[in-house]
């Protein structure tokens, strides 16, 4: 009898969360799935939707630009994750050693976290500006480049620039998690390695990296999922342009659904995005459960 | 002797990295303090001269910034309070009560955090349009609450699980109900964690541009994260970039203050396997 009362209580406490998530996440998700098999086109009429089977999905893969969108997504996901992780790791290693004012430097390293992404874009677009940007000015003054570069519209510099800003905004999260990982490595491991004659380089590859592996794996999965669904970073920097040069799947879903109002088609692309993301989510869930156990 | 070059390399790379991290802050602040004609110049100066607060005056008198800024406070504040209140209730049940399906609930919480927002927002937009939540602050609060709830539930659950049950049981023996014991014993003990989650939800909603971008149309119902972006895109905004930077600095300030004040709690909470976006 007691167990049953606890069960009722437990569900009761969870009920408000369940209702909100059901209304704003669960139900829309089901609708999105259903929409992806329909020809819902907002300019025609909201009600007039027909079941079109897999047409939307087939349509996407027949789009000559489909490979472009997928490649862009891969560049953003792989490049963004790699850049954030590498810089986060370097910062964590450097700020884990003995240093004057270490707490202060650590505080500086996480500052980008507190800057809203709109302001990040506002500031970096100004720094990277092709005409008035300080970066061009400095590079030319130093004699590194000959002329001014339009960083966010040049075909060569477009992705490096986006990834650089993305790394700037995302490295604090990596840094903080990796630093706490580093602090969890027992010191005597390094002592033992030193006695065995291993230099710092060897110690890094033989101790630090293997010990950090579980955390890095979780962070990579998380970062991949976040980059897959990210819309804002790309949109406020380039709006997916020039042309479609920096359009990844999330901005594509936006443009299809809310600029061309082809909501059925947009939902289908979104479902594809979710399926890709699901693969990584499953791995992520496995890891998190493994760690909790 | 052999250690010296290594140390120099390390300090040098640390300086370069930290300069890269801090420079945008410095540049945004110093640029917002100079007259607009000193902004668009082919030979930029490192420090503002003459120093001017005109851009800040412009920002605090610009309705396209001030109205959404007020909305940002409203939406972020209410989202944080609602999300943490409801989240704490569910988290308490998950941490303390024994009932079937808890694992499923936790898995669902973890996976909803991973959903592509852009996919779910299409039907949300259509539903909102039908029920009259489109272009309202309540609609924004509801959507932001749903998006931050899983995070609040998971994190608060781990806070509550970390606290001892025995005090609560003591209180229950002394005649408190379960909820009463929770309110009197566990809640005060986990106040640091609750504040950390509240601030986290606040900062997330404060910075989020996607929900207002799709779900808010008029300036009266937009948040500052969106209106700053809109001003940045418009030609009028482009001519007063210094004013925009001033607005951006002002907009960053509340998040920054909260962040610095609660840095320790936030970092402890966030490294406990949560996610940031």
Coordinates of C-alpha atoms in Angstrom, one line a residue:
Chain A
X1 CA 0.0 0.0 0.0
X2 CA 2.8 2.4 0.9
X3 CA 4.5 1.8 -2.4
X4 CA 1.4 2.7 -4.3
X5 CA 1.0 6.0 -2.5
X6 CA 4.6 6.9 -3.3
X7 CA 4.0 6.1 -6.9
X8 CA 1.0 8.4 -7.1
X9 CA 3.0 11.1 -5.3
X10 CA 5.9 10.7 -7.6
X11 CA 3.8 11.1 -10.7
X12 CA 1.9 14.0 -9.2
X13 CA 5.2 15.9 -8.6
X14 CA 6.2 15.2 -12.1
X15 CA 2.9 16.1 -13.6
X16 CA 3.5 19.9 -14.3
X17 CA 6.8 19.1 -16.0
X18 CA 5.1 16.4 -18.0
X19 CA 2.3 18.6 -19.1
X20 CA 4.6 21.4 -20.2
X21 CA 7.0 19.2 -22.0
X22 CA 4.1 17.3 -23.6
X23 CA 2.5 20.4 -24.9
X24 CA 5.6 22.3 -26.1
X25 CA 8.0 19.4 -27.0
X26 CA 6.2 16.1 -27.3
X27 CA 3.1 17.0 -29.2
X28 CA 4.9 19.4 -31.6
X29 CA 7.4 16.6 -32.2
X30 CA 4.7 14.2 -33.2
X31 CA 3.2 16.9 -35.4
X32 CA 6.6 17.6 -37.0
X33 CA 6.9 13.9 -37.8
X34 CA 3.5 13.8 -39.4
X35 CA 4.1 17.1 -41.2
X36 CA 7.2 15.7 -42.8
X37 CA 5.0 13.3 -44.8
X38 CA 2.7 16.0 -45.9
X39 CA 2.8 18.9 -48.5
X40 CA 2.0 21.6 -45.9
X41 CA 2.6 24.9 -47.7
X42 CA 1.7 27.9 -45.6
X43 CA 1.0 30.1 -48.6
X44 CA -1.6 27.7 -49.9
X45 CA -3.7 27.1 -46.8
X46 CA -3.1 25.8 -43.3
X47 CA -5.6 23.0 -43.5
X48 CA -5.0 21.9 -47.0
X49 CA -2.3 19.3 -46.5
X50 CA -2.1 16.0 -48.2
X51 CA -0.2 12.9 -47.3
X52 CA 2.7 12.6 -49.8
X53 CA 4.6 9.7 -48.3
X54 CA 8.3 9.9 -48.5
X55 CA 8.2 12.6 -51.3
X56 CA 9.8 15.3 -49.1
X57 CA 12.7 13.1 -48.1
X58 CA 13.3 12.0 -51.7
X59 CA 13.0 15.6 -52.8
X60 CA 15.8 16.5 -50.4
X61 CA 18.2 13.9 -51.8
X62 CA 17.4 14.9 -55.4
X63 CA 18.2 18.5 -54.6
X64 CA 21.5 19.2 -56.4
X65 CA 22.6 21.3 -53.4
X66 CA 21.9 18.5 -50.8
X67 CA 25.5 17.4 -50.8
X68 CA 26.6 21.0 -50.2
X69 CA 24.3 21.3 -47.2
X70 CA 25.5 18.1 -45.8
X71 CA 29.2 19.0 -46.3
X72 CA 28.6 22.3 -44.7
X73 CA 27.1 20.6 -41.7
X74 CA 30.0 18.2 -41.5
X75 CA 32.5 21.1 -41.6
X76 CA 30.7 23.0 -38.9
X77 CA 30.2 20.0 -36.7
X78 CA 33.7 18.5 -37.0
X79 CA 35.5 21.8 -37.2
X80 CA 33.6 23.5 -34.4
X81 CA 34.0 20.5 -32.1
X82 CA 37.7 20.1 -32.9
X83 CA 38.4 23.8 -32.5
X84 CA 36.5 24.2 -29.2
X85 CA 38.0 21.0 -27.8
X86 CA 41.6 21.8 -28.8
X87 CA 41.6 25.3 -27.5
X88 CA 39.7 24.3 -24.3
X89 CA 42.3 21.6 -23.7
X90 CA 45.2 23.8 -24.2
X91 CA 43.7 26.4 -21.9
X92 CA 43.0 23.8 -19.3
X93 CA 46.6 22.4 -19.4
X94 CA 48.1 25.9 -19.3
X95 CA 45.9 27.0 -16.4
X96 CA 46.4 23.8 -14.4
X97 CA 50.0 24.5 -13.7
X98 CA 51.3 26.7 -10.9
X99 CA 50.9 30.3 -11.9
X100 CA 50.7 33.8 -10.3
X101 CA 47.0 34.9 -10.1
X102 CA 45.8 31.6 -11.5
X103 CA 42.3 32.1 -10.3
X104 CA 42.1 35.4 -12.1
X105 CA 43.3 34.0 -15.4
X106 CA 40.9 31.1 -15.1
X107 CA 38.1 33.6 -14.6
X108 CA 39.2 35.4 -17.8
X109 CA 39.2 32.2 -19.8
X110 CA 35.5 31.6 -19.1
X111 CA 34.4 35.2 -19.8
X112 CA 33.0 34.4 -23.3
X113 CA 30.4 32.2 -21.6
X114 CA 28.7 35.2 -20.2
X115 CA 28.4 37.1 -23.5
X116 CA 25.1 36.6 -25.2
X117 CA 25.6 35.1 -28.6
X118 CA 24.1 38.2 -30.3
X119 CA 26.6 40.4 -28.7
X120 CA 29.4 38.0 -29.6
X121 CA 28.4 38.2 -33.2
X122 CA 28.0 42.0 -33.0
X123 CA 31.5 42.3 -31.6
X124 CA 33.3 39.8 -33.8
X125 CA 31.6 41.1 -37.0
X126 CA 33.0 44.5 -36.1
X127 CA 36.5 43.1 -35.5
X128 CA 36.3 41.0 -38.8
X129 CA 34.7 43.8 -40.9
X130 CA 36.2 43.9 -44.4
X131 CA 36.5 47.6 -44.5
X132 CA 36.8 49.0 -40.9
X133 CA 37.7 45.9 -39.0
X134 CA 40.7 46.1 -36.6
X135 CA 41.9 42.6 -37.6
X136 CA 42.6 43.7 -41.2
X137 CA 44.2 46.9 -40.0
X138 CA 46.6 45.0 -37.7
X139 CA 47.5 42.3 -40.2
X140 CA 48.3 44.9 -42.9
X141 CA 50.3 47.0 -40.4
X142 CA 52.3 44.0 -39.4
X143 CA 52.8 43.1 -43.1
X144 CA 51.2 39.7 -42.8
X145 CA 48.6 40.5 -45.4
X146 CA 48.7 42.8 -48.4
X147 CA 45.1 43.9 -48.6
X148 CA 41.9 43.9 -46.6
X149 CA 40.0 40.6 -46.4
X150 CA 36.2 40.2 -46.1
X151 CA 36.6 37.4 -43.7
X152 CA 32.9 36.4 -43.5
X153 CA 32.3 36.5 -47.2
X154 CA 35.6 35.3 -48.7
X155 CA 35.2 31.7 -50.0
X156 CA 38.6 30.7 -48.4
X157 CA 38.2 32.5 -45.0
X158 CA 34.5 32.0 -44.5
X159 CA 34.6 28.7 -42.6
X160 CA 37.8 29.5 -40.7
X161 CA 36.2 32.7 -39.5
X162 CA 33.0 31.1 -38.4
X163 CA 34.8 28.3 -36.6
X164 CA 37.1 30.8 -34.9
X165 CA 34.1 32.7 -33.5
X166 CA 32.4 29.4 -32.6
X167 CA 35.5 28.3 -30.8
X168 CA 35.7 31.6 -28.9
X169 CA 32.2 31.2 -27.7
X170 CA 32.4 27.5 -26.9
X171 CA 35.9 27.0 -25.5
X172 CA 35.0 28.0 -21.9
X173 CA 32.6 25.1 -21.6
X174 CA 35.3 22.7 -22.7
X175 CA 37.9 24.4 -20.6
X176 CA 35.9 24.1 -17.4
X177 CA 35.1 20.5 -17.9
X178 CA 38.6 19.5 -18.9
X179 CA 40.1 21.4 -16.1
X180 CA 38.0 19.6 -13.6
X181 CA 39.0 16.4 -15.3
X182 CA 42.7 17.3 -15.0
X183 CA 42.3 18.0 -11.3
X184 CA 40.9 14.5 -10.9
X185 CA 44.1 12.9 -12.1
X186 CA 46.1 11.6 -9.1
X187 CA 49.4 13.5 -8.8
X188 CA 51.4 10.3 -7.9
X189 CA 50.8 9.1 -11.5
X190 CA 53.0 11.9 -12.7
X191 CA 55.5 11.3 -9.9
X192 CA 55.9 7.7 -10.9
X193 CA 56.2 8.7 -14.6
X194 CA 58.9 11.2 -13.7
X195 CA 60.9 8.6 -11.7
X196 CA 60.6 6.3 -14.7
X197 CA 62.3 9.0 -16.7
X198 CA 59.3 10.2 -18.8
X199 CA 59.3 13.8 -20.0
X200 CA 56.3 16.1 -19.9
X201 CA 55.5 15.2 -23.5
X202 CA 55.4 11.5 -22.8
X203 CA 53.5 12.1 -19.6
X204 CA 50.8 14.0 -21.5
X205 CA 50.3 11.2 -24.1
X206 CA 50.7 8.3 -21.6
X207 CA 48.8 9.7 -18.6
X208 CA 46.9 12.9 -19.2
X209 CA 45.2 12.0 -22.4
X210 CA 44.2 8.4 -21.4
X211 CA 42.9 9.7 -18.1
X212 CA 40.8 12.4 -19.8
X213 CA 39.4 10.1 -22.4
X214 CA 36.0 9.4 -20.8
X215 CA 35.4 13.2 -20.3
X216 CA 36.6 14.0 -23.8
X217 CA 34.3 11.4 -25.3
X218 CA 31.3 12.8 -23.5
X219 CA 32.2 16.4 -24.4
X220 CA 32.8 15.4 -28.1
X221 CA 29.3 13.8 -28.3
X222 CA 27.7 16.7 -26.6
X223 CA 29.5 19.2 -28.8
X224 CA 28.5 17.3 -32.0
X225 CA 24.9 17.3 -31.0
X226 CA 25.0 21.0 -30.2
X227 CA 26.7 21.9 -33.4
X228 CA 24.3 19.7 -35.4
X229 CA 21.3 21.6 -34.2
X230 CA 22.9 25.0 -33.9
X231 CA 21.1 27.7 -35.8
X232 CA 22.0 31.0 -34.1
X233 CA 25.8 31.0 -34.5
X234 CA 25.7 30.6 -38.3
X235 CA 22.6 32.7 -38.8
X236 CA 23.8 35.8 -37.0
X237 CA 27.3 35.6 -38.5
X238 CA 26.5 35.0 -42.2
X239 CA 22.7 34.1 -42.5
X240 CA 24.0 30.9 -44.2
X241 CA 25.7 33.0 -47.0
X242 CA 27.2 34.1 -49.2
X243 CA 24.7 32.2 -51.3
X244 CA 24.5 28.9 -49.6
X245 CA 28.2 28.7 -48.7
X246 CA 27.7 28.4 -45.0
X247 CA 24.1 27.0 -44.9
X248 CA 24.0 24.0 -42.6
X249 CA 20.9 21.9 -42.0
X250 CA 19.4 24.0 -39.2
X251 CA 19.4 27.2 -41.1
X252 CA 18.2 25.3 -44.1
X253 CA 15.2 24.1 -42.1
X254 CA 14.5 27.7 -41.2
X255 CA 14.8 29.1 -44.7
X256 CA 12.6 26.3 -46.1
X257 CA 9.9 26.6 -43.5
X258 CA 9.8 30.3 -42.6
X259 CA 11.1 32.0 -45.7
X260 CA 9.6 29.8 -48.4
X261 CA 6.8 28.5 -46.1
X262 CA 7.2 24.9 -47.3
X263 CA 6.7 23.6 -43.8
X264 CA 6.2 19.9 -44.8
X265 CA 9.5 19.9 -46.7
X266 CA 11.2 21.9 -43.9
X267 CA 10.0 19.4 -41.3
X268 CA 11.4 16.5 -43.4
X269 CA 14.8 18.1 -43.5
X270 CA 14.5 18.7 -39.8
X271 CA 13.6 15.0 -39.2
X272 CA 16.7 14.0 -41.1
X273 CA 18.7 16.3 -38.9
X274 CA 17.1 14.7 -35.9
X275 CA 17.9 11.2 -37.1
X276 CA 21.5 12.1 -37.5
X277 CA 21.6 13.7 -34.1
X278 CA 19.8 10.6 -32.6
X279 CA 22.7 8.4 -33.4
X280 CA 25.0 10.6 -31.3
X281 CA 22.4 11.0 -28.6
X282 CA 22.2 7.3 -28.2
X283 CA 25.9 7.1 -27.7
X284 CA 25.7 10.0 -25.3
X285 CA 22.9 8.5 -23.2
X286 CA 24.9 5.3 -22.9
X287 CA 27.9 7.2 -21.7
X288 CA 26.0 9.3 -19.2
X289 CA 24.3 6.2 -17.8
X290 CA 27.6 4.4 -17.6
X291 CA 29.0 7.2 -15.7
X292 CA 26.1 7.5 -13.3
X293 CA 26.2 3.8 -12.5
Chain B
X1 CA 68.3 25.2 -18.1
X2 CA 66.3 22.7 -20.1
X3 CA 63.0 23.8 -18.4
X4 CA 63.3 27.5 -19.3
X5 CA 62.3 27.4 -23.0
X6 CA 59.3 25.2 -22.2
X7 CA 58.1 27.6 -19.6
X8 CA 58.6 30.6 -22.0
X9 CA 56.6 28.8 -24.7
X10 CA 53.8 28.0 -22.2
X11 CA 53.6 31.5 -20.9
X12 CA 53.6 32.9 -24.4
X13 CA 50.9 30.7 -25.7
X14 CA 48.8 31.4 -22.6
X15 CA 49.2 35.1 -23.1
X16 CA 48.2 34.8 -26.8
X17 CA 45.1 32.7 -26.0
X18 CA 44.0 34.9 -23.1
X19 CA 44.4 38.0 -25.3
X20 CA 42.2 36.4 -27.9
X21 CA 39.6 35.6 -25.3
X22 CA 39.6 39.1 -23.7
X23 CA 40.2 41.3 -26.8
X24 CA 36.5 41.3 -28.0
X25 CA 35.4 42.6 -24.6
X26 CA 38.0 45.3 -24.6
X27 CA 37.3 46.3 -28.2
X28 CA 33.5 46.4 -27.8
X29 CA 33.8 48.5 -24.7
X30 CA 36.4 51.0 -26.0
X31 CA 34.6 51.3 -29.4
X32 CA 31.4 52.0 -27.6
X33 CA 33.1 54.9 -25.8
X34 CA 34.2 56.8 -28.9
X35 CA 32.3 59.1 -31.3
X36 CA 30.9 57.4 -34.3
X37 CA 33.3 59.2 -36.8
X38 CA 36.2 57.7 -34.9
X39 CA 34.7 54.3 -35.4
X40 CA 34.7 54.4 -39.2
X41 CA 38.2 55.4 -39.8
X42 CA 41.0 53.8 -41.8
X43 CA 43.5 54.3 -39.0
X44 CA 41.8 53.1 -35.9
X45 CA 43.1 54.2 -32.5
X46 CA 43.6 51.7 -29.7
X47 CA 42.0 53.9 -27.0
X48 CA 39.0 56.2 -27.4
X49 CA 39.8 59.8 -27.6
X50 CA 37.8 61.9 -27.0
X51 CA 35.9 59.7 -24.6
X52 CA 32.2 60.0 -25.0
X53 CA 29.1 58.5 -23.4
X54 CA 26.9 59.6 -26.2
X55 CA 26.4 56.0 -27.5
X56 CA 25.2 54.9 -24.1
X57 CA 22.8 57.8 -24.0
X58 CA 21.6 56.8 -27.5
X59 CA 21.1 53.2 -26.3
X60 CA 19.1 54.0 -23.2
X61 CA 16.8 56.2 -25.3
X62 CA 16.4 53.9 -28.2
X63 CA 12.9 52.3 -27.9
X64 CA 14.1 49.4 -30.1
X65 CA 16.5 48.5 -27.3
X66 CA 14.9 49.6 -24.1
X67 CA 11.5 47.9 -24.6
X68 CA 13.0 44.6 -25.6
X69 CA 15.5 44.9 -22.7
X70 CA 12.6 45.2 -20.3
X71 CA 11.0 42.1 -22.0
X72 CA 14.3 40.3 -21.6
X73 CA 14.2 40.8 -17.8
X74 CA 10.5 39.8 -17.7
X75 CA 10.9 36.7 -19.8
X76 CA 14.2 35.5 -18.3
X77 CA 13.1 36.2 -14.8
X78 CA 9.8 34.4 -15.0
X79 CA 11.2 31.5 -17.0
X80 CA 13.8 31.0 -14.3
X81 CA 11.3 31.1 -11.5
X82 CA 8.8 28.8 -13.2
X83 CA 11.3 26.4 -14.5
X84 CA 13.1 26.0 -11.2
X85 CA 9.9 25.8 -9.1
X86 CA 8.3 23.0 -11.3
X87 CA 11.7 21.4 -11.9
X88 CA 12.4 21.2 -8.1
X89 CA 9.1 19.5 -7.5
X90 CA 9.8 16.8 -10.1
X91 CA 13.4 16.5 -9.1
X92 CA 12.5 16.0 -5.5
X93 CA 10.2 13.1 -6.5
X94 CA 12.9 11.6 -8.7
X95 CA 15.5 11.9 -5.9
X96 CA 13.4 10.7 -2.9
X97 CA 10.4 8.7 -4.0
X98 CA 10.4 5.1 -5.3
X99 CA 8.1 4.6 -8.3
X100 CA 8.3 2.8 -11.6
X101 CA 9.4 4.6 -14.8
X102 CA 12.0 6.8 -13.2
X103 CA 14.7 5.6 -15.5
X104 CA 12.4 6.4 -18.5
X105 CA 11.7 9.9 -17.2
X106 CA 15.4 10.6 -16.8
X107 CA 16.2 9.3 -20.3
X108 CA 13.4 11.4 -21.7
X109 CA 14.8 14.5 -19.9
X110 CA 18.3 13.8 -21.3
X111 CA 17.0 13.3 -24.8
X112 CA 14.7 16.3 -25.0
X113 CA 17.8 18.4 -24.4
X114 CA 19.3 17.0 -27.6
X115 CA 16.4 17.7 -29.9
X116 CA 17.0 20.0 -32.9
X117 CA 15.1 23.1 -31.8
X118 CA 14.5 24.2 -35.4
X119 CA 12.5 21.1 -36.1
X120 CA 10.2 21.4 -33.1
X121 CA 9.7 25.1 -33.5
X122 CA 7.8 24.7 -36.8
X123 CA 4.8 23.0 -35.2
X124 CA 5.2 25.2 -32.1
X125 CA 4.8 28.2 -34.4
X126 CA 1.7 26.7 -36.0
X127 CA 0.2 25.8 -32.7
X128 CA 1.0 29.2 -31.2
X129 CA -0.6 30.9 -34.2
X130 CA -3.8 28.8 -33.6
X131 CA -4.1 29.3 -29.8
X132 CA -3.1 33.0 -29.8
X133 CA 0.3 32.5 -28.2
X134 CA 2.2 33.8 -31.2
X135 CA 3.8 37.2 -30.7
X136 CA 3.2 37.2 -26.9
X137 CA 5.6 37.3 -24.0
X138 CA 3.7 34.4 -22.4
X139 CA 4.4 32.3 -25.4
X140 CA 8.1 33.0 -25.1
X141 CA 8.1 32.2 -21.4
X142 CA 6.3 28.9 -22.0
X143 CA 8.7 27.8 -24.8
X144 CA 11.8 28.8 -22.8
X145 CA 10.4 27.1 -19.7
X146 CA 10.0 23.8 -21.7
X147 CA 13.5 24.1 -23.0
X148 CA 15.1 24.7 -19.7
X149 CA 13.0 22.3 -17.6
X150 CA 14.9 19.1 -18.4
X151 CA 18.1 20.8 -17.4
X152 CA 16.6 22.1 -14.1
X153 CA 15.1 18.7 -13.3
X154 CA 18.3 16.8 -13.9
X155 CA 20.6 19.2 -12.0
X156 CA 18.3 19.7 -9.1
X157 CA 17.8 15.9 -8.8
X158 CA 21.5 15.4 -8.4
X159 CA 21.6 18.2 -5.8
X160 CA 18.7 16.6 -3.8
X161 CA 20.2 13.1 -4.1
X162 CA 23.4 14.4 -2.6
X163 CA 21.6 15.5 0.6
X164 CA 21.0 13.1 3.4
X165 CA 17.5 11.6 3.8
X166 CA 17.7 11.1 7.5
X167 CA 16.9 14.7 8.5
X168 CA 13.8 14.7 6.3
X169 CA 12.7 11.4 7.8
X170 CA 13.2 12.9 11.3
X171 CA 10.9 15.8 10.3
X172 CA 8.4 13.3 9.0
X173 CA 8.4 11.4 12.2
X174 CA 7.8 14.7 14.0
X175 CA 4.6 15.1 12.1
X176 CA 5.6 16.9 8.9
X177 CA 4.2 15.8 5.6
X178 CA 6.5 14.7 2.9
X179 CA 6.2 18.1 1.1
X180 CA 6.5 19.9 4.4
X181 CA 9.7 18.0 5.2
X182 CA 11.0 18.9 1.8
X183 CA 10.2 22.6 2.2
X184 CA 11.6 22.9 5.7
X185 CA 14.6 20.7 5.5
X186 CA 15.9 20.0 2.0
X187 CA 15.0 23.3 0.3
X188 CA 17.0 25.5 2.7
X189 CA 19.9 23.1 2.5
X190 CA 20.1 23.1 -1.3
X191 CA 19.6 26.9 -1.7
X192 CA 23.0 27.3 -3.3
X193 CA 22.2 24.7 -5.9
X194 CA 18.8 26.2 -6.5
X195 CA 20.3 29.7 -7.0
X196 CA 22.9 28.3 -9.4
X197 CA 20.2 26.6 -11.5
X198 CA 18.0 29.7 -11.5
X199 CA 20.9 31.9 -12.7
X200 CA 21.8 29.3 -15.3
X201 CA 18.2 29.3 -16.7
X202 CA 18.1 33.1 -16.5
X203 CA 21.3 33.4 -18.5
X204 CA 20.2 30.9 -21.1
X205 CA 16.9 32.6 -21.7
X206 CA 18.7 36.0 -21.6
X207 CA 20.9 35.0 -24.5
X208 CA 18.5 32.9 -26.5
X209 CA 17.6 34.4 -29.8
X210 CA 15.9 31.6 -31.6
X211 CA 12.5 31.5 -29.8
X212 CA 11.9 35.3 -30.1
X213 CA 13.2 35.1 -33.7
X214 CA 10.4 32.7 -34.7
X215 CA 7.7 33.4 -32.1
X216 CA 7.8 37.2 -31.6
X217 CA 6.9 39.7 -34.3
X218 CA 6.6 43.2 -32.8
X219 CA 9.2 45.1 -30.9
X220 CA 6.8 45.1 -27.9
X221 CA 7.1 41.3 -27.6
X222 CA 10.7 40.8 -28.6
X223 CA 13.7 40.3 -26.3
X224 CA 16.9 42.3 -26.5
X225 CA 18.9 39.4 -27.9
X226 CA 16.7 39.5 -31.0
X227 CA 16.2 43.3 -31.3
X228 CA 20.0 43.7 -31.2
X229 CA 20.3 41.3 -34.0
X230 CA 17.6 43.0 -36.0
X231 CA 19.2 46.4 -35.5
X232 CA 22.5 44.9 -36.6
X233 CA 20.9 43.7 -39.8
X234 CA 19.2 46.9 -40.7
X235 CA 20.9 49.7 -42.5
X236 CA 20.1 52.2 -39.8
X237 CA 21.9 50.0 -37.3
X238 CA 24.9 49.8 -39.5
X239 CA 25.4 53.5 -39.4
X240 CA 25.3 53.7 -35.6
X241 CA 27.5 50.7 -34.8
X242 CA 29.0 52.5 -31.8
X243 CA 25.5 52.8 -30.3
X244 CA 24.8 49.2 -31.0
X245 CA 28.1 48.2 -29.3
X246 CA 27.0 50.3 -26.3
X247 CA 23.7 48.5 -26.3
X248 CA 25.5 45.2 -26.5
X249 CA 27.7 46.1 -23.6
X250 CA 24.7 47.1 -21.5
X251 CA 22.9 43.9 -22.5
X252 CA 25.9 41.7 -21.5
X253 CA 26.2 43.4 -18.1
X254 CA 23.4 41.6 -16.2
X255 CA 24.5 38.2 -17.4
X256 CA 28.1 39.1 -16.6
X257 CA 27.4 40.3 -13.1
X258 CA 25.4 37.2 -12.3
X259 CA 28.1 35.0 -13.8
X260 CA 30.9 36.6 -11.8
X261 CA 28.9 36.7 -8.6
X262 CA 28.0 33.0 -8.8
X263 CA 31.0 31.7 -10.8
X264 CA 31.9 29.0 -8.3
X265 CA 28.4 27.5 -7.9
X266 CA 27.8 27.7 -11.6
X267 CA 31.0 26.0 -12.5
X268 CA 30.4 23.2 -10.0
X269 CA 26.9 22.6 -11.3
X270 CA 27.8 22.8 -14.9
X271 CA 30.7 20.4 -14.8
X272 CA 28.2 17.8 -13.3
X273 CA 27.4 16.7 -16.8
X274 CA 25.1 19.3 -18.1
X275 CA 25.0 21.2 -21.3
X276 CA 25.3 24.8 -22.4
X277 CA 24.0 26.4 -25.5

